[in-house]
Coordinates of N, CA and C and ligand atoms in Angstrom, one line a residue:
X191 N -38.9 13.6 24.8 CA -39.9 14.3 25.4 C -40.4 13.6 26.7
X192 N -40.6 14.3 27.8 CA -41.0 13.6 29.0 C -42.5 13.7 29.2
X193 N -43.0 12.9 30.1 CA -44.5 13.0 30.4 C -44.7 13.2 31.9
X194 N -45.9 13.7 32.2 CA -46.2 14.0 33.6 C -47.5 13.4 34.0
X195 N -47.5 12.8 35.2 CA -48.7 12.2 35.7 C -49.1 13.1 36.9
X196 N -50.4 13.7 36.8 CA -50.9 14.5 37.9 C -51.9 13.8 38.7
X197 N -51.6 13.6 40.0 CA -52.5 13.0 40.9 C -53.3 14.0 41.7
X198 N -54.6 14.1 41.4 CA -55.4 15.1 42.2 C -56.2 14.4 43.3
X199 N -56.4 15.1 44.4 CA -57.0 14.4 45.5 C -58.3 15.2 46.0
X200 N -58.2 16.5 46.0 CA -59.3 17.3 46.7 C -60.6 17.1 46.1
X201 N -61.7 17.0 46.9 CA -63.1 16.9 46.4 C -63.7 18.2 46.2
X202 N -62.9 19.3 46.4 CA -63.5 20.7 46.4 C -63.6 21.4 45.1
X203 N -63.2 20.7 44.0 CA -63.4 21.3 42.7 C -62.8 22.7 42.6
X204 N -63.7 23.7 42.2 CA -63.2 25.0 41.9 C -62.7 25.8 43.2
X205 N -63.1 25.3 44.4 CA -62.7 25.9 45.6 C -61.4 25.3 46.1
X206 N -60.8 24.4 45.5 CA -59.6 23.7 45.9 C -58.3 24.4 45.6
X207 N -57.6 24.7 46.7 CA -56.3 25.4 46.5 C -55.3 24.5 45.8
X208 N -55.3 23.2 46.3 CA -54.3 22.3 45.7 C -54.6 22.1 44.2
X209 N -55.8 22.1 43.8 CA -56.1 22.0 42.3 C -55.7 23.3 41.6
X210 N -56.0 24.4 42.2 CA -55.6 25.7 41.6 C -54.1 25.7 41.3
X211 N -53.3 25.3 42.3 CA -51.8 25.2 42.2 C -51.4 24.2 41.3
X212 N -52.1 23.0 41.2 CA -51.7 22.0 40.3 C -51.9 22.5 38.8
X213 N -52.9 23.2 38.6 CA -53.2 23.8 37.2 C -52.0 24.7 36.8
X214 N -51.6 25.6 37.8 CA -50.5 26.5 37.5 C -49.2 25.7 37.2
X215 N -49.0 24.7 38.1 CA -47.7 23.9 37.9 C -47.8 23.2 36.5
X216 N -48.9 22.6 36.1 CA -49.0 21.9 34.9 C -48.8 22.8 33.7
X217 N -49.3 24.0 33.7 CA -49.1 25.0 32.6 C -47.7 25.3 32.5
X218 N -47.0 25.5 33.6 CA -45.6 25.8 33.5 C -44.8 24.6 33.0
X219 N -45.1 23.4 33.5 CA -44.4 22.2 33.1 C -44.6 22.0 31.6
X220 N -45.8 22.2 31.1 CA -46.1 22.0 29.7 C -45.3 23.0 28.8
X221 N -45.2 24.3 29.3 CA -44.4 25.2 28.5 C -42.9 25.0 28.6
X222 N -42.4 24.3 29.6 CA -41.0 24.1 29.6 C -40.6 22.7 29.1
X223 N -41.5 21.7 29.2 CA -41.2 20.4 28.7 C -42.0 20.0 27.4
X224 N -43.2 20.5 27.3 CA -44.0 20.2 26.1 C -44.4 18.7 26.0
X225 N -44.4 18.0 27.1 CA -44.8 16.6 27.0 C -46.2 16.3 27.3
X226 N -46.6 15.0 27.3 CA -48.0 14.6 27.6 C -48.3 14.7 29.1
X227 N -49.5 15.0 29.4 CA -50.0 15.1 30.8 C -51.1 14.1 31.0
X228 N -51.0 13.2 32.0 CA -52.1 12.3 32.3 C -52.6 12.7 33.7
X229 N -53.9 12.7 33.9 CA -54.5 13.0 35.2 C -55.1 11.8 35.8
X230 N -54.8 11.6 37.1 CA -55.5 10.5 37.9 C -56.2 11.3 39.0
X231 N -57.5 11.4 38.9 CA -58.3 12.1 39.9 C -58.8 11.1 41.0
X232 N -58.2 11.1 42.1 CA -58.6 10.2 43.1 C -60.0 10.5 43.7
X233 N -60.5 11.8 43.5 CA -61.8 12.1 44.1 C -62.9 11.4 43.3
X234 N -62.5 10.9 42.1 CA -63.6 10.3 41.3 C -63.1 8.8 40.9
X235 N -62.1 8.3 41.5 CA -61.6 7.0 41.2 C -62.0 6.1 42.4
X236 N -62.5 4.9 42.1 CA -62.8 3.9 43.2 C -61.5 3.2 43.6
X237 N -61.0 3.6 44.8 CA -59.8 3.0 45.3 C -60.1 2.2 46.6
X238 N -60.5 1.0 46.4 CA -61.0 0.3 47.6 C -60.0 0.1 48.7
X239 N -60.4 -0.1 49.9 CA -59.5 -0.5 51.0 C -59.0 -1.9 50.7
X240 N -57.8 -2.2 51.3 CA -57.2 -3.5 51.1 C -58.1 -4.6 51.7
X241 N -58.3 -5.6 50.9 CA -59.2 -6.7 51.4 C -58.4 -8.0 51.4
X242 N -59.0 -9.1 51.9 CA -58.4 -10.4 52.0 C -57.9 -10.9 50.6
X243 N -58.8 -10.8 49.6 CA -58.3 -11.2 48.3 C -57.2 -10.4 47.8
X244 N -57.2 -9.1 48.1 CA -56.1 -8.2 47.7 C -54.8 -8.7 48.3
X245 N -54.8 -9.0 49.6 CA -53.6 -9.5 50.2 C -53.1 -10.8 49.6
X246 N -54.1 -11.7 49.3 CA -53.7 -12.9 48.6 C -53.1 -12.7 47.3
X247 N -53.6 -11.8 46.6 CA -53.1 -11.4 45.2 C -51.8 -10.8 45.3
X248 N -51.6 -9.9 46.3 CA -50.3 -9.2 46.3 C -49.2 -10.0 46.9
X249 N -49.5 -11.1 47.7 CA -48.4 -11.8 48.3 C -48.2 -13.2 47.9
X250 N -48.9 -13.6 46.7 CA -48.7 -14.9 46.2 C -48.3 -14.8 44.7
X251 N -47.7 -15.8 44.1 CA -47.3 -15.7 42.7 C -48.5 -15.7 41.8
X252 N -48.5 -15.0 40.6 CA -49.6 -15.0 39.7 C -50.3 -16.3 39.4
X253 N -49.5 -17.3 39.3 CA -50.0 -18.6 38.9 C -51.0 -19.2 40.0
X254 N -50.9 -18.7 41.2 CA -51.7 -19.2 42.3 C -53.0 -18.2 42.5
X255 N -53.1 -17.2 41.7 CA -54.2 -16.3 41.9 C -55.6 -16.8 41.5
X256 N -56.6 -16.6 42.4 CA -58.0 -17.0 42.1 C -58.5 -15.8 41.3
X257 N -59.6 -16.0 40.6 CA -60.3 -14.8 39.9 C -60.6 -13.7 40.8
X258 N -60.9 -14.0 42.0 CA -61.2 -12.9 43.0 C -60.0 -12.1 43.3
X259 N -58.8 -12.8 43.5 CA -57.6 -12.1 43.7 C -57.2 -11.2 42.6
X260 N -57.3 -11.8 41.3 CA -57.0 -11.0 40.1 C -57.8 -9.7 40.1
X261 N -59.1 -9.8 40.4 CA -60.0 -8.7 40.4 C -59.6 -7.7 41.5
X262 N -59.2 -8.2 42.7 CA -58.9 -7.3 43.8 C -57.6 -6.5 43.5
X263 N -56.7 -7.1 42.8 CA -55.4 -6.3 42.6 C -55.4 -5.6 41.2
X264 N -56.5 -5.6 40.5 CA -56.6 -4.9 39.2 C -56.4 -3.4 39.4
X265 N -57.0 -2.8 40.4 CA -56.8 -1.3 40.5 C -55.3 -1.0 40.9
X266 N -54.7 -1.9 41.7 CA -53.3 -1.7 42.1 C -52.4 -1.8 40.9
X267 N -52.7 -2.9 40.0 CA -51.9 -3.0 38.8 C -52.0 -1.8 37.9
X268 N -53.2 -1.2 37.8 CA -53.4 -0.1 37.0 C -52.7 1.2 37.5
X269 N -52.9 1.4 38.8 CA -52.2 2.6 39.4 C -50.7 2.5 39.3
X270 N -50.2 1.3 39.5 CA -48.7 1.1 39.4 C -48.2 1.3 38.0
X271 N -49.0 0.7 37.1 CA -48.6 0.8 35.7 C -48.5 2.3 35.2
X272 N -49.4 3.1 35.7 CA -49.3 4.5 35.2 C -48.2 5.3 35.9
X273 N -47.9 4.8 37.1 CA -46.8 5.4 37.9 C -45.4 5.0 37.2
X274 N -45.3 3.8 36.8 CA -44.1 3.3 36.1 C -43.9 3.9 34.7
X275 N -45.0 4.3 34.1 CA -45.0 4.8 32.7 C -44.6 6.2 32.6
X276 N -44.7 6.9 33.7 CA -44.4 8.4 33.6 C -43.0 8.8 34.0
X277 N -42.6 9.9 33.5 CA -41.2 10.4 33.9 C -41.3 11.3 35.2
X278 N -42.4 12.1 35.2 CA -42.5 13.0 36.3 C -43.9 12.9 36.9
X279 N -44.0 13.2 38.2 CA -45.3 13.0 38.9 C -45.6 14.3 39.7
X280 N -46.8 14.7 39.7 CA -47.2 15.8 40.6 C -48.4 15.2 41.5
X281 N -48.2 15.3 42.8 CA -49.3 14.9 43.7 C -49.8 16.2 44.3
X282 N -51.1 16.5 44.1 CA -51.7 17.7 44.7 C -52.7 17.3 45.7
X283 N -52.5 17.6 46.9 CA -53.4 17.1 47.9 C -53.7 18.1 49.1
X284 N -54.9 17.9 49.7 CA -55.1 18.7 50.9 C -54.4 18.0 52.1
X285 N -54.2 18.7 53.2 CA -53.8 18.1 54.5 C -55.2 17.9 55.2
X286 N -55.4 16.6 55.7 CA -56.5 16.3 56.5 C -56.0 15.8 57.8
X287 N -56.4 16.4 58.9 CA -56.0 16.0 60.3 C -54.5 15.7 60.3
X288 N -53.8 16.7 59.9 CA -52.4 16.7 60.0 C -51.7 15.7 59.0
X289 N -52.5 14.9 58.4 CA -51.9 13.9 57.4 C -52.5 14.0 56.1
X290 N -52.6 12.9 55.3 CA -53.2 13.0 54.0 C -54.6 12.4 54.0
X291 N -55.5 12.8 53.0 CA -56.8 12.3 53.0 C -56.8 10.8 52.8
X292 N -57.9 10.1 53.3 CA -57.9 8.6 53.3 C -57.8 8.1 51.9
X293 N -58.3 8.7 50.9 CA -58.2 8.2 49.5 C -56.8 8.2 49.0
X294 N -56.0 9.2 49.4 CA -54.6 9.1 49.0 C -53.8 8.0 49.8
X295 N -54.2 7.8 51.1 CA -53.6 6.7 51.8 C -53.9 5.4 51.2
X296 N -55.2 5.3 50.6 CA -55.6 4.1 50.0 C -54.8 3.9 48.7
X297 N -54.5 5.0 48.0 CA -53.6 4.9 46.8 C -52.3 4.4 47.2
X298 N -51.7 4.9 48.3 CA -50.4 4.4 48.8 C -50.5 2.9 49.0
X299 N -51.5 2.4 49.7 CA -51.6 1.0 50.0 C -51.7 0.2 48.7
X300 N -52.2 0.7 47.7 CA -52.3 -0.1 46.4 C -50.9 0.0 45.6
X301 N -50.2 1.0 45.8 CA -49.0 1.3 45.0 C -47.7 0.7 45.7
X302 N -47.7 0.5 47.0 CA -46.6 -0.1 47.6 C -46.7 -1.6 47.6
X303 N -46.1 -2.3 46.7 CA -46.3 -3.7 46.6 C -44.9 -4.4 46.5
X304 N -44.7 -5.3 47.4 CA -43.4 -6.1 47.4 C -43.3 -6.9 46.1
X305 N -42.1 -6.8 45.5 CA -41.8 -7.5 44.3 C -42.3 -6.7 43.0
X306 N -43.0 -5.7 43.2 CA -43.5 -4.9 42.1 C -43.0 -3.4 42.1
X307 N -43.1 -2.8 43.3 CA -42.6 -1.4 43.4 C -41.4 -1.3 44.4
X308 N -41.3 -2.3 45.2 CA -40.0 -2.4 46.0 C -39.7 -3.9 46.2
X309 N -38.4 -4.2 46.3 CA -37.9 -5.6 46.4 C -38.1 -6.1 47.8
X310 N -38.0 -7.5 47.9 CA -38.1 -8.0 49.3 C -37.0 -7.5 50.2
X311 N -35.9 -7.0 49.7 CA -34.9 -6.4 50.5 C -35.1 -4.9 50.6
X312 N -36.2 -4.4 50.3 CA -36.6 -2.9 50.5 C -35.8 -2.0 49.6
X313 N -35.6 -2.5 48.4 CA -35.0 -1.6 47.3 C -36.1 -1.1 46.4
X314 N -36.1 0.2 46.2 CA -37.1 0.8 45.4 C -37.0 0.4 44.0
X315 N -38.2 0.1 43.3 CA -38.2 -0.3 41.9 C -38.8 0.7 41.0
X316 N -39.2 1.9 41.6 CA -39.8 3.0 40.7 C -38.7 4.1 40.8
X317 N -37.7 3.9 40.0 CA -36.6 4.9 40.1 C -36.6 5.9 38.9
X318 N -35.8 6.9 39.1 CA -35.6 7.9 38.0 C -36.8 8.8 37.8
X319 N -37.6 9.0 38.8 CA -38.8 9.9 38.6 C -38.5 11.1 39.5
X320 N -39.0 12.2 38.9 CA -38.9 13.5 39.6 C -40.4 13.8 40.1
X321 N -40.5 14.0 41.4 CA -41.8 14.2 42.0 C -42.0 15.5 42.7
X322 N -43.1 16.2 42.5 CA -43.5 17.4 43.2 C -44.7 17.1 44.0
X323 N -44.8 17.5 45.2 CA -46.0 17.3 46.0 C -46.5 18.7 46.5
X324 N -47.7 19.0 46.2 CA -48.3 20.2 46.7 C -49.2 19.8 47.8
X325 N -49.0 20.4 49.0 CA -50.0 20.1 50.1 C -50.7 21.4 50.6
X326 N -52.0 21.5 50.3 CA -52.7 22.7 50.7 C -53.1 22.5 52.2
X327 N -52.8 23.4 53.0 CA -53.1 23.3 54.4 C -53.9 24.5 54.9
X328 N -54.9 24.2 55.8 CA -55.7 25.3 56.3 C -54.8 26.3 57.2
X329 N -53.9 25.6 58.0 CA -53.0 26.4 58.9 C -51.6 26.6 58.2
X330 N -50.7 27.2 59.0 CA -49.4 27.5 58.5 C -48.4 26.5 59.1
X331 N -47.8 25.7 58.3 CA -46.8 24.7 58.7 C -45.4 24.9 58.1
X332 N -45.2 26.2 57.7 CA -43.9 26.5 57.1 C -42.8 26.5 58.2
X333 N -41.5 26.4 57.7 CA -40.4 26.3 58.7 C -40.5 27.5 59.7
X334 N -40.4 27.1 61.0 CA -40.4 28.1 62.1 C -41.8 28.4 62.6
X335 N -42.8 28.0 61.9 CA -44.2 28.2 62.4 C -44.5 27.4 63.6
X336 N -45.3 27.8 64.5 CA -45.6 27.1 65.8 C -46.0 25.6 65.6
X337 N -46.7 25.3 64.5 CA -47.3 24.0 64.3 C -46.5 23.2 63.2
X338 N -45.3 23.7 62.9 CA -44.5 23.0 61.9 C -44.4 21.5 62.1
X339 N -44.1 21.1 63.4 CA -43.8 19.7 63.7 C -45.1 18.8 63.6
X340 N -46.3 19.5 63.6 CA -47.5 18.7 63.5 C -47.8 18.2 62.1
X341 N -47.1 18.7 61.2 CA -47.3 18.3 59.8 C -46.7 16.9 59.5
X342 N -47.6 15.9 59.7 CA -47.2 14.5 59.5 C -47.2 14.1 58.0
X343 N -48.0 14.9 57.2 CA -48.2 14.6 55.8 C -46.9 14.6 55.0
X344 N -46.1 15.6 55.2 CA -44.8 15.6 54.4 C -43.9 14.5 54.8
X345 N -43.7 14.2 56.1 CA -42.8 13.1 56.5 C -43.3 11.7 56.0
X346 N -44.7 11.6 56.1 CA -45.2 10.3 55.6 C -45.1 10.1 54.1
X347 N -45.4 11.1 53.3 CA -45.2 10.9 51.9 C -43.7 10.7 51.5
X348 N -42.8 11.4 52.2 CA -41.4 11.2 51.9 C -41.0 9.8 52.2
X349 N -41.5 9.3 53.3 CA -41.2 7.9 53.7 C -41.7 6.8 52.7
X350 N -43.0 6.9 52.3 CA -43.6 5.9 51.5 C -43.1 6.0 50.0
X351 N -42.9 7.2 49.5 CA -42.4 7.4 48.2 C -40.9 7.0 48.1
X352 N -40.2 7.2 49.2 CA -38.8 6.8 49.3 C -38.7 5.3 49.2
X353 N -39.6 4.6 49.9 CA -39.5 3.1 49.8 C -39.6 2.5 48.4
X354 N -40.4 3.2 47.6 CA -40.5 2.6 46.2 C -39.4 3.2 45.3
X355 N -38.5 4.0 45.8 CA -37.4 4.5 45.0 C -37.5 6.0 44.6
X356 N -38.6 6.6 45.0 CA -38.7 8.1 44.6 C -38.0 8.9 45.7
X357 N -36.9 9.4 45.3 CA -36.1 10.2 46.3 C -35.9 11.7 45.8
X358 N -36.2 11.9 44.5 CA -36.1 13.2 43.9 C -37.5 13.9 44.2
X359 N -37.7 14.4 45.4 CA -39.0 14.8 45.9 C -38.9 16.3 46.4
X360 N -39.8 17.1 45.8 CA -39.9 18.5 46.2 C -41.3 18.7 46.8
X361 N -41.4 19.1 48.1 CA -42.7 19.3 48.7 C -42.9 20.8 48.8
X362 N -44.1 21.2 48.3 CA -44.5 22.6 48.4 C -45.7 22.7 49.4
X363 N -45.4 23.3 50.5 CA -46.5 23.5 51.5 C -47.3 24.8 51.3
X364 N -48.5 24.7 51.0 CA -49.3 25.9 50.6 C -50.3 26.2 51.7
X365 N -50.0 27.0 52.6 CA -50.9 27.4 53.7 C -50.5 28.9 54.1
X366 N -51.4 29.5 54.8 CA -52.7 29.0 55.4 C -53.9 29.3 54.4
X367 N -54.5 28.2 53.9 CA -55.6 28.4 53.0 C -56.9 28.9 53.7
X368 N -56.8 28.9 55.0 CA -58.0 29.5 55.8 C -58.2 30.9 55.4
X369 N -57.2 31.6 55.0 CA -57.4 33.0 54.6 C -58.3 33.1 53.3
X370 N -58.2 32.1 52.6 CA -59.1 32.0 51.3 C -60.5 31.7 51.8
X371 N -60.7 30.7 52.6 CA -62.0 30.2 53.0 C -62.7 31.3 53.8
X372 N -61.9 32.1 54.5 CA -62.5 33.1 55.4 C -62.7 34.4 54.6
X373 N -62.4 34.4 53.3 CA -62.6 35.6 52.5 C -61.6 36.7 52.7
X374 N -60.5 36.4 53.3 CA -59.5 37.5 53.5 C -58.7 37.7 52.2
X375 N -58.6 36.7 51.4 CA -58.0 36.8 50.1 C -58.7 35.9 49.1
X376 N -58.4 36.1 47.8 CA -59.0 35.2 46.8 C -58.1 34.0 46.5
X377 N -58.7 33.0 46.0 CA -57.9 31.8 45.7 C -56.7 32.2 44.7
X378 N -57.0 33.0 43.8 CA -55.9 33.4 42.8 C -54.8 34.2 43.4
X379 N -55.2 35.2 44.3 CA -54.2 36.0 44.9 C -53.4 35.1 45.9
X380 N -54.0 34.2 46.5 CA -53.3 33.3 47.4 C -52.3 32.4 46.6
X381 N -52.8 31.9 45.5 CA -51.9 31.0 44.7 C -50.8 31.7 44.1
X382 N -51.0 33.0 43.8 CA -50.0 33.8 43.2 C -48.7 33.8 44.0
X383 N -48.8 33.7 45.3 CA -47.6 33.7 46.2 C -46.7 32.5 46.0
X384 N -47.3 31.4 45.4 CA -46.5 30.2 45.2 C -45.9 30.1 43.8
X385 N -46.1 31.1 43.0 CA -45.6 31.1 41.6 C -44.1 30.8 41.6
X386 N -43.2 31.5 42.4 CA -41.8 31.2 42.2 C -41.5 29.7 42.6
X387 N -42.1 29.2 43.6 CA -41.9 27.7 44.0 C -42.4 26.8 42.9
X388 N -43.6 27.1 42.3 CA -44.1 26.3 41.2 C -43.2 26.4 40.0
X389 N -42.7 27.6 39.7 CA -41.9 27.8 38.5 C -40.6 26.9 38.6
X390 N -40.0 27.0 39.9 CA -38.8 26.2 40.1 C -39.0 24.7 40.0
X391 N -40.1 24.3 40.6 CA -40.4 22.8 40.6 C -40.8 22.3 39.2
X392 N -41.4 23.2 38.3 CA -41.8 22.7 37.0 C -40.8 22.8 35.9
X393 N -39.6 23.5 36.3 CA -38.6 23.7 35.2 C -37.8 22.5 34.9
Ligands
FMN571 C1 -61.6 16.8 56.9 C2 -60.6 18.0 56.9 C3 -59.6 17.9 57.8 C4 -58.6 19.0 57.7 N1 -57.6 18.9 58.6 C5 -56.7 19.9 58.6 C6 -55.5 19.9 59.4 O1 -55.3 19.0 60.1 N2 -54.7 21.0 59.4 C7 -54.9 22.1 58.6 O2 -54.1 23.0 58.5 N3 -56.0 22.1 57.7 C8 -56.9 21.1 57.7 N4 -57.9 21.1 56.9 C9 -58.1 22.3 55.9 C10 -57.5 21.9 54.6 O3 -56.2 21.4 54.6 C11 -57.6 23.1 53.7 O4 -58.9 23.5 53.5 C12 -57.0 22.8 52.3 O5 -57.0 24.0 51.6 C13 -57.8 21.8 51.6 O6 -57.2 21.5 50.3 P1 -58.0 21.9 49.0 O7 -58.1 23.5 49.1 O8 -57.1 21.6 47.8 O9 -59.3 21.3 49.0 C14 -58.8 20.1 56.9 C15 -60.0 20.1 56.1 C16 -60.9 19.1 56.1 C17 -62.1 19.1 55.2

């Protein structure tokens, strides 16, 4: 039996399209895999910016770590451990300013660690994971849309996850969510459109 780690990012709770889609994905995943689901909610997790003690801890051998360094990399150790322990990962995130929200960038900074998630020769050490990324976007960045190339979020996540060995990556772009916020459609009617993509990704 496989397990799934769901990484949630949006602070918008019930108004969040990425959370609505993540819930649908998780239900489908559970009915086809029946495994355990763990949730890491970055909107309620303290993910500090990288500090000097963090850099010391991440770039020196454990026997040289001061208590301050150990404490600074504790979150990083925890986030990496849960990543390595899972078979599948779902990242559900908003697009902010054409990229990802700062808290998800901070998660990336903690999770990309030389000697732990990638080797000094840039070989990924988090292999064999299937990852789905749902990006809720206010605008439309689908193939052929005028602003397609402005979507930095997809390319960035593909790059950083690829570095740690995650290459089985399926990105679902869910936009334009502006139609929900402007009341032209409901969150459920909007999400319904992504059912086939979610079904395929969760199978
Ligand atoms: C700070 C901020 C920046 C945003 N930047 C963009 C953007 O660059 N492009 C875009 O299409 N939508 C942008 N949006 C809209 C969100 O991507 C959209 O509301 C999305 O549905 C948020 O995800 P959620 O519904 O899961 O919270 C932004 C929203 C906020 C709050």
